[in-house]
mmCIF file of C-alpha atoms in Angstrom:
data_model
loop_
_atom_site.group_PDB
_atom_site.id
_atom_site.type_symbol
_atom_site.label_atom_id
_atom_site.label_comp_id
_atom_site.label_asym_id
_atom_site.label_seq_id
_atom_site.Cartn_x
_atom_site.Cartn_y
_atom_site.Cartn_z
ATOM 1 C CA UNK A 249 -44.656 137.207 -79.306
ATOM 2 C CA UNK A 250 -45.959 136.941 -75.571
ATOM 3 C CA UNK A 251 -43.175 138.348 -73.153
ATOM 4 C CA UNK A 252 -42.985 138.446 -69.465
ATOM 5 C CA UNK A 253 -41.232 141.546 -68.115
ATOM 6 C CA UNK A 254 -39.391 140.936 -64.169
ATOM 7 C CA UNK A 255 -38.224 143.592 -62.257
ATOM 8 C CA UNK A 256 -36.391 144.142 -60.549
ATOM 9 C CA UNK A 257 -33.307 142.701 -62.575
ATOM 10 C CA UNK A 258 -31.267 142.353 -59.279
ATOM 11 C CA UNK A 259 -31.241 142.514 -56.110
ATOM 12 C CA UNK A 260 -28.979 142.690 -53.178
ATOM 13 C CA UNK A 261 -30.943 143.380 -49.193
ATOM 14 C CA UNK A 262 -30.123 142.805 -45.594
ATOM 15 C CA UNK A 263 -31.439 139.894 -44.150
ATOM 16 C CA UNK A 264 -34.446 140.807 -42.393
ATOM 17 C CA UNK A 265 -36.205 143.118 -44.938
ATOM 18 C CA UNK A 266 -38.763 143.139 -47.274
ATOM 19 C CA UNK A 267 -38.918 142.890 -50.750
ATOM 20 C CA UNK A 268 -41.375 142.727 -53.681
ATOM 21 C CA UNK A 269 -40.859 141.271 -57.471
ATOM 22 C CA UNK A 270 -42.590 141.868 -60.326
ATOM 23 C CA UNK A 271 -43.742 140.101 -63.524
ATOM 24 C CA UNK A 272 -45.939 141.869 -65.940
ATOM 25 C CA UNK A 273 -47.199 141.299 -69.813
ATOM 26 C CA UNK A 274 -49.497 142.953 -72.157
ATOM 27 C CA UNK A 275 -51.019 139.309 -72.805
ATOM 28 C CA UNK A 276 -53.481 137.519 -70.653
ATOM 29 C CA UNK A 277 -52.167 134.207 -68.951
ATOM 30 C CA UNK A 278 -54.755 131.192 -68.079
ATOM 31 C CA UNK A 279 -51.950 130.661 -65.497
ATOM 32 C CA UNK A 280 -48.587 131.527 -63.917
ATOM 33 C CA UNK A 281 -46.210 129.855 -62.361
ATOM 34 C CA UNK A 282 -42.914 131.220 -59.843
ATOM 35 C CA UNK A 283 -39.684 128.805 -59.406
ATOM 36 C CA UNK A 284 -37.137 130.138 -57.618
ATOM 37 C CA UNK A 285 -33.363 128.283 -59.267
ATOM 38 C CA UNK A 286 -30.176 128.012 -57.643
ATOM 39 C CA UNK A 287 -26.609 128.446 -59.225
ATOM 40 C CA UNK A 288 -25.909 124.830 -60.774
ATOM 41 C CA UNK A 289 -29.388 123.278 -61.051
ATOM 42 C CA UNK A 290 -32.916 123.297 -62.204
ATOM 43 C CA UNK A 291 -35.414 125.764 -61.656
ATOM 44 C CA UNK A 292 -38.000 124.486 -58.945
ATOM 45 C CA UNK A 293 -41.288 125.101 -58.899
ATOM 46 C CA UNK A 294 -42.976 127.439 -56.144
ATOM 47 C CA UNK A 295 -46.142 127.978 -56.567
ATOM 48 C CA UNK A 296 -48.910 128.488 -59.486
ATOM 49 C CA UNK A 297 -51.693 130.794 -59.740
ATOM 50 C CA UNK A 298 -54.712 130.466 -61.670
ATOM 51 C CA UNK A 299 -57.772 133.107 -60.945
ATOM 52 C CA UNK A 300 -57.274 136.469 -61.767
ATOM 53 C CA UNK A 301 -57.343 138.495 -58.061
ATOM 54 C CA UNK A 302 -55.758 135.147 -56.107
ATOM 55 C CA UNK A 303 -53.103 135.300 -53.446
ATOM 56 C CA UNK A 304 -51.411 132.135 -52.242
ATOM 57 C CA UNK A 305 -48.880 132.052 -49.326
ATOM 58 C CA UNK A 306 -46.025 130.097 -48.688
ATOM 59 C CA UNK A 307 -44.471 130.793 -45.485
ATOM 60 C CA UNK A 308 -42.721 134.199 -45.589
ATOM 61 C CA UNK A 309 -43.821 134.243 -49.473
ATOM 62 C CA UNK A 310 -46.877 135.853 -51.214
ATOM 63 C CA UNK A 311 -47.871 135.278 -54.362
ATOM 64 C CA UNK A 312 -50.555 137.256 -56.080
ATOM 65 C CA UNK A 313 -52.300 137.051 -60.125
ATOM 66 C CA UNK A 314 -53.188 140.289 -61.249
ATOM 67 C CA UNK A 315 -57.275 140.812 -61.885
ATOM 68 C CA UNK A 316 -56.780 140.714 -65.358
ATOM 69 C CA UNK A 317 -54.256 137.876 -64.982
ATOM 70 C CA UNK A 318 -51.985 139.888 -67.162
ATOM 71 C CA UNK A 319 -49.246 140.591 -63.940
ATOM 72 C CA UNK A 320 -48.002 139.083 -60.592
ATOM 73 C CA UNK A 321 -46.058 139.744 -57.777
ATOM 74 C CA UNK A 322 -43.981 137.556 -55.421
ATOM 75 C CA UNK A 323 -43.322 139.561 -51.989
ATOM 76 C CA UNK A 324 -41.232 138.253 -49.214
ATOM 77 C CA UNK A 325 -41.132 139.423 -45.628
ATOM 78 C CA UNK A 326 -38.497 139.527 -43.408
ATOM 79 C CA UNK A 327 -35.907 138.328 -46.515
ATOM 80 C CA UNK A 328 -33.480 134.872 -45.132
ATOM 81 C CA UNK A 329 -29.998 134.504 -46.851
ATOM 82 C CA UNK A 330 -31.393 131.164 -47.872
ATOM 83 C CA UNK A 331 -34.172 132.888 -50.288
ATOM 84 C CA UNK A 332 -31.003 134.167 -52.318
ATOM 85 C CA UNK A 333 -31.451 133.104 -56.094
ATOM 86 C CA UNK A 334 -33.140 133.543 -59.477
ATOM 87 C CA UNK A 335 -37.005 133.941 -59.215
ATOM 88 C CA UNK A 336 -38.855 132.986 -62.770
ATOM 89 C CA UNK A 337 -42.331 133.755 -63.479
ATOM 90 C CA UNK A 338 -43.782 131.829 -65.972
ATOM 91 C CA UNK A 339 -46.433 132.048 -67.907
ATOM 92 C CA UNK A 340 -49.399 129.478 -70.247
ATOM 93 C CA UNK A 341 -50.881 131.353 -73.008
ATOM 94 C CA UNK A 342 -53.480 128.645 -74.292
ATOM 95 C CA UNK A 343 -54.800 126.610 -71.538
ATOM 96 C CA UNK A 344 -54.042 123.192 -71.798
ATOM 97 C CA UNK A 345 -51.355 123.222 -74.050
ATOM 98 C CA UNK A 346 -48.409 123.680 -70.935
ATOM 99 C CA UNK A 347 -45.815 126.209 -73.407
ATOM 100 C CA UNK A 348 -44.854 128.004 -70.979
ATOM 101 C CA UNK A 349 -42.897 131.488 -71.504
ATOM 102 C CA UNK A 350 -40.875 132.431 -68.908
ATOM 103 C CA UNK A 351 -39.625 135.777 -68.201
ATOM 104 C CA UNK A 352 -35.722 136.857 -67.887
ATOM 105 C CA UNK A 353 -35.663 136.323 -63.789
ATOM 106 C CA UNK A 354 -34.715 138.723 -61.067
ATOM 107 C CA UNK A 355 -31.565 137.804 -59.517
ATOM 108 C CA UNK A 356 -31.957 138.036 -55.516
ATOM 109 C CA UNK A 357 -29.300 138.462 -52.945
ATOM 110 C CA UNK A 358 -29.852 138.630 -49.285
ATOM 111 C CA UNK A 359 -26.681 139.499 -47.334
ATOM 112 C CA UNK A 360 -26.656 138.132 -43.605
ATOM 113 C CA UNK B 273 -37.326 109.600 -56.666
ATOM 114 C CA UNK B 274 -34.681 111.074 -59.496
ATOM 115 C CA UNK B 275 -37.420 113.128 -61.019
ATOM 116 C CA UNK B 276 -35.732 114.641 -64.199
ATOM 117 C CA UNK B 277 -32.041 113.689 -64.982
ATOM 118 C CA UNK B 278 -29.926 114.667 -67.777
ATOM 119 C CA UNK B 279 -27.018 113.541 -69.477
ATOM 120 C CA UNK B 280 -24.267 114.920 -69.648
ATOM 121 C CA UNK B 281 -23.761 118.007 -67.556
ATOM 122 C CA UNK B 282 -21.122 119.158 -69.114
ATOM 123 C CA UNK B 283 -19.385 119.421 -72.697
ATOM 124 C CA UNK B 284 -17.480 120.775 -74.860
ATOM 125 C CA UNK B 285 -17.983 120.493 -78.907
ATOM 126 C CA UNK B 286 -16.032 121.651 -81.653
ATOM 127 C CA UNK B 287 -18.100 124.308 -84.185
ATOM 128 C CA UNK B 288 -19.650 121.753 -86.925
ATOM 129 C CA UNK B 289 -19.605 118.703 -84.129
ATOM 130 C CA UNK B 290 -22.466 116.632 -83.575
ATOM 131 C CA UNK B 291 -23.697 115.361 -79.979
ATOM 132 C CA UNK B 292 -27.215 114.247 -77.938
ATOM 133 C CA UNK B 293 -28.467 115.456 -74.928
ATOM 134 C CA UNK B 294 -30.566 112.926 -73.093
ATOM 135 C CA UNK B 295 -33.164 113.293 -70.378
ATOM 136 C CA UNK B 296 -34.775 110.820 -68.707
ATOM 137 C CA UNK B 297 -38.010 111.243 -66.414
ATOM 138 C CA UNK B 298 -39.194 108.479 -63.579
ATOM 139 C CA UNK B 299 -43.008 110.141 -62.737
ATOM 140 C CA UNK B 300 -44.468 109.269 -65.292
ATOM 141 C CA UNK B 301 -45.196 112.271 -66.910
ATOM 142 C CA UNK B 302 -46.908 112.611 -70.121
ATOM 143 C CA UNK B 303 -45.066 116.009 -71.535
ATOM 144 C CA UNK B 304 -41.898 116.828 -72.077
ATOM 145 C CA UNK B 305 -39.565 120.226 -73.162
ATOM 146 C CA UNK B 306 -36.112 120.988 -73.583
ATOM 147 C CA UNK B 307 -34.959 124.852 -72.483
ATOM 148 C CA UNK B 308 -32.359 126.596 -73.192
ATOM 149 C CA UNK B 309 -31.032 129.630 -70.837
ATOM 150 C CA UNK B 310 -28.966 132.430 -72.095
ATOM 151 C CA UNK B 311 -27.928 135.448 -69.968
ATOM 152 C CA UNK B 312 -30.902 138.356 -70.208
ATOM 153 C CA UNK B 313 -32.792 136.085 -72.267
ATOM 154 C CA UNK B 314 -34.589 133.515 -69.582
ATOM 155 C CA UNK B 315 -35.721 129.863 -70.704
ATOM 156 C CA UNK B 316 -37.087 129.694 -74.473
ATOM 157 C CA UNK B 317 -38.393 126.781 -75.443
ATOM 158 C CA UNK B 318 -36.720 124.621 -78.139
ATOM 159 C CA UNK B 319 -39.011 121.240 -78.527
ATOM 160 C CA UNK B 320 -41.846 119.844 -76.614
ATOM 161 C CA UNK B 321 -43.542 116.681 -76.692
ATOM 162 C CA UNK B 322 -47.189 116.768 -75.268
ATOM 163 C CA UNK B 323 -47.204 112.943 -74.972
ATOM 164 C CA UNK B 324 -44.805 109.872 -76.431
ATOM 165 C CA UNK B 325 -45.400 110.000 -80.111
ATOM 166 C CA UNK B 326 -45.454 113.379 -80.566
ATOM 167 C CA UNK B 327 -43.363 116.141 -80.348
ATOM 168 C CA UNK B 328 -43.783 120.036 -81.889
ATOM 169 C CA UNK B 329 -41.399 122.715 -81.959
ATOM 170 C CA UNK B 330 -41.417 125.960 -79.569
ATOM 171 C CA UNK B 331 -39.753 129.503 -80.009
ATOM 172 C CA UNK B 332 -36.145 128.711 -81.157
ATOM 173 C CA UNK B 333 -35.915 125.164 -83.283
ATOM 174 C CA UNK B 334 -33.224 125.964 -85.758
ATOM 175 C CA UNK B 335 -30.384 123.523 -85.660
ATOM 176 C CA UNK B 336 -31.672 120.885 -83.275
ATOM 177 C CA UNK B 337 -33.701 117.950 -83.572
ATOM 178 C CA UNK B 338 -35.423 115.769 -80.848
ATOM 179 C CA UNK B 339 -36.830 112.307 -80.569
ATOM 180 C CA UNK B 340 -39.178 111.285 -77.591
ATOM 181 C CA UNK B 341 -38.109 107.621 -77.195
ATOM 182 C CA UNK B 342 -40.811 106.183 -74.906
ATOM 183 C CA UNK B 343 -42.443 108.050 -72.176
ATOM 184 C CA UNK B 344 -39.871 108.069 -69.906
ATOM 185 C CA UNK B 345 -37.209 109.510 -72.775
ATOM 186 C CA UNK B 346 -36.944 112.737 -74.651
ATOM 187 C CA UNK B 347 -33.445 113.701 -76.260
ATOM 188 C CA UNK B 348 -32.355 116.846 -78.283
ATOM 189 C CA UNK B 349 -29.738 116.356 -81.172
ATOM 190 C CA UNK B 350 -27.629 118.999 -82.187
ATOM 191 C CA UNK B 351 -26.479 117.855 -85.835
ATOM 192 C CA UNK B 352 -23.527 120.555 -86.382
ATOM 193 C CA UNK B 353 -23.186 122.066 -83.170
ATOM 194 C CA UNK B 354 -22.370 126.162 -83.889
ATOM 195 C CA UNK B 355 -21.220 129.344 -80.952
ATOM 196 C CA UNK B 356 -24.443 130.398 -81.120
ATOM 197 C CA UNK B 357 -25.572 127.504 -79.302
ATOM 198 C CA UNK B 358 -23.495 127.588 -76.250
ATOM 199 C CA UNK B 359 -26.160 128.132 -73.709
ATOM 200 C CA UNK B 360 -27.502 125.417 -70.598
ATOM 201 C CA UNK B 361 -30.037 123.136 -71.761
ATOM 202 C CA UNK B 362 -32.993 122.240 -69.224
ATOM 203 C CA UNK B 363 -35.412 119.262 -69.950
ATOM 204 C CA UNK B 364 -38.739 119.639 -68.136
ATOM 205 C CA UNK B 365 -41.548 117.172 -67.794
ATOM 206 C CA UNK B 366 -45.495 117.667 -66.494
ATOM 207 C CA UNK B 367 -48.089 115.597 -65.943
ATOM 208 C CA UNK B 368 -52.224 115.953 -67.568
ATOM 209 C CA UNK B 369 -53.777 118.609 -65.866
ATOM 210 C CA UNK B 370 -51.019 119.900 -63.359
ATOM 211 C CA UNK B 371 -49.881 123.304 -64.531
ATOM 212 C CA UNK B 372 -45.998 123.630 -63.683
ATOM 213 C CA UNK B 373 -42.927 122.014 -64.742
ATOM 214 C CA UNK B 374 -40.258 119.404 -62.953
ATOM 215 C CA UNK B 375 -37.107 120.466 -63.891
ATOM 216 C CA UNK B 376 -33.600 118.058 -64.664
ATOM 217 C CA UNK B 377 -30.312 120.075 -63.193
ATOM 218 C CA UNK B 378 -29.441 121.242 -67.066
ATOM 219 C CA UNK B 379 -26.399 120.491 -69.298
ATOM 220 C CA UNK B 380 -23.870 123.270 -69.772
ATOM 221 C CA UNK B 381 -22.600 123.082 -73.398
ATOM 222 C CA UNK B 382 -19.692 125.172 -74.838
ATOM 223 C CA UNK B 383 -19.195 125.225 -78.601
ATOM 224 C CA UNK B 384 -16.062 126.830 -79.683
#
């Protein structure tokens, strides 16, 4: 069985600092996906990464696939009390099939 | 634009009880999933259906059953609802050749 490994488990900053997550496996991904879920609802999609080395930014958020596309990060700069939630990595196996396995989430809270 | 909704977002069986969660999708996705989310154990996939017609099962089947009515509809029947299936359910849909999921808000069921 693939697994997906996040750490931190939780979380708790000042608003204003920096902070970096991490999702590692023994397995290779074709892809890997980060949704960020709020208490109540869904988790929404954030961003996917596909090449092995690739870093995608989204505002105050970067994203980046390991070279062997077994591990990413998510790092976020000057942490908001709005970016306080669950972040999942998830990850496809077998390209083209979409099964994705998610790891067990790190649990962010950024205190104003 | 609903996106992903599910039905109901709450309940509460009795232990041998049966019930069915529906989810709906309005993008015309071809692939569906149904999630479930325990504490310290992420989102493990119970059913998928890679287009209308089909449907497979993912990590943790046991005890459910799903039917993917048309391509908009994909429900999950629990037969004789048991504790060990008090969890919140998430129904997902993708479309060909995007790699990420859309999320419904989930369905929080308690079996006592």
């Amino acid at each position: 069985t693939q697994l997906l490994e996040q750490s931190p488990q939780f979380l708790s900053i000042q608003e204003g600092e920096n902070l970096t997550v991490y999702c590692n496996s023994s397995s290779v991904f074709s892809s890997l996906q980060w949704y960020r879920q709020e208490p109540g609802e869904g988790p929404v999609l954030l961003v996917t990464v596909v090449t092995g080395g690739e870093v995608k930014k989204l505002k105050r958020l970067t994203f980046q696939f390991g070279d062997a596309r077994k591990d990413s990060s998510l790092h976020i700069t000057a942490a908001q009390p709005g970016d306080t939630g669950l972040y999942l990595c998830a990850g496809d196996p077998s390209a083209g099939t979409y099964k994705y396995i998610f790891g067990t989430g790190t649990r962010l809270k950024v205190l104003a | 634009n609903a996106g992903v909704t599910q039905n109901p977002k709450f309940q509460v069986l009795k232990t041998g009880q049966s019930m069915t969660l529906q989810c709906a999708q309005d993008m015309n996705h071809n692939s569906m999933y149904w999630y479930r989310q325990d504490p310290g154990m992420g989102l493990r996939l119970i059913y998928y259906s890679a287009s209308e017609g089909t449907t497979d099962k993912g990590e943790v089947p046991n005890g459910y059953n799903v039917s993917r009515l048309n391509k908009r509809e994909f429900s999950l029947r629990l037969e004789s609802a048991a504790p060990s299936q008090t969890s919140v359910y998430f129904c997902a849909s993708s479309r060909q050749g995007f790699r990420g999921y859309t999320f419904g808000s989930g369905t929080r069921l308690t079996v006592v």
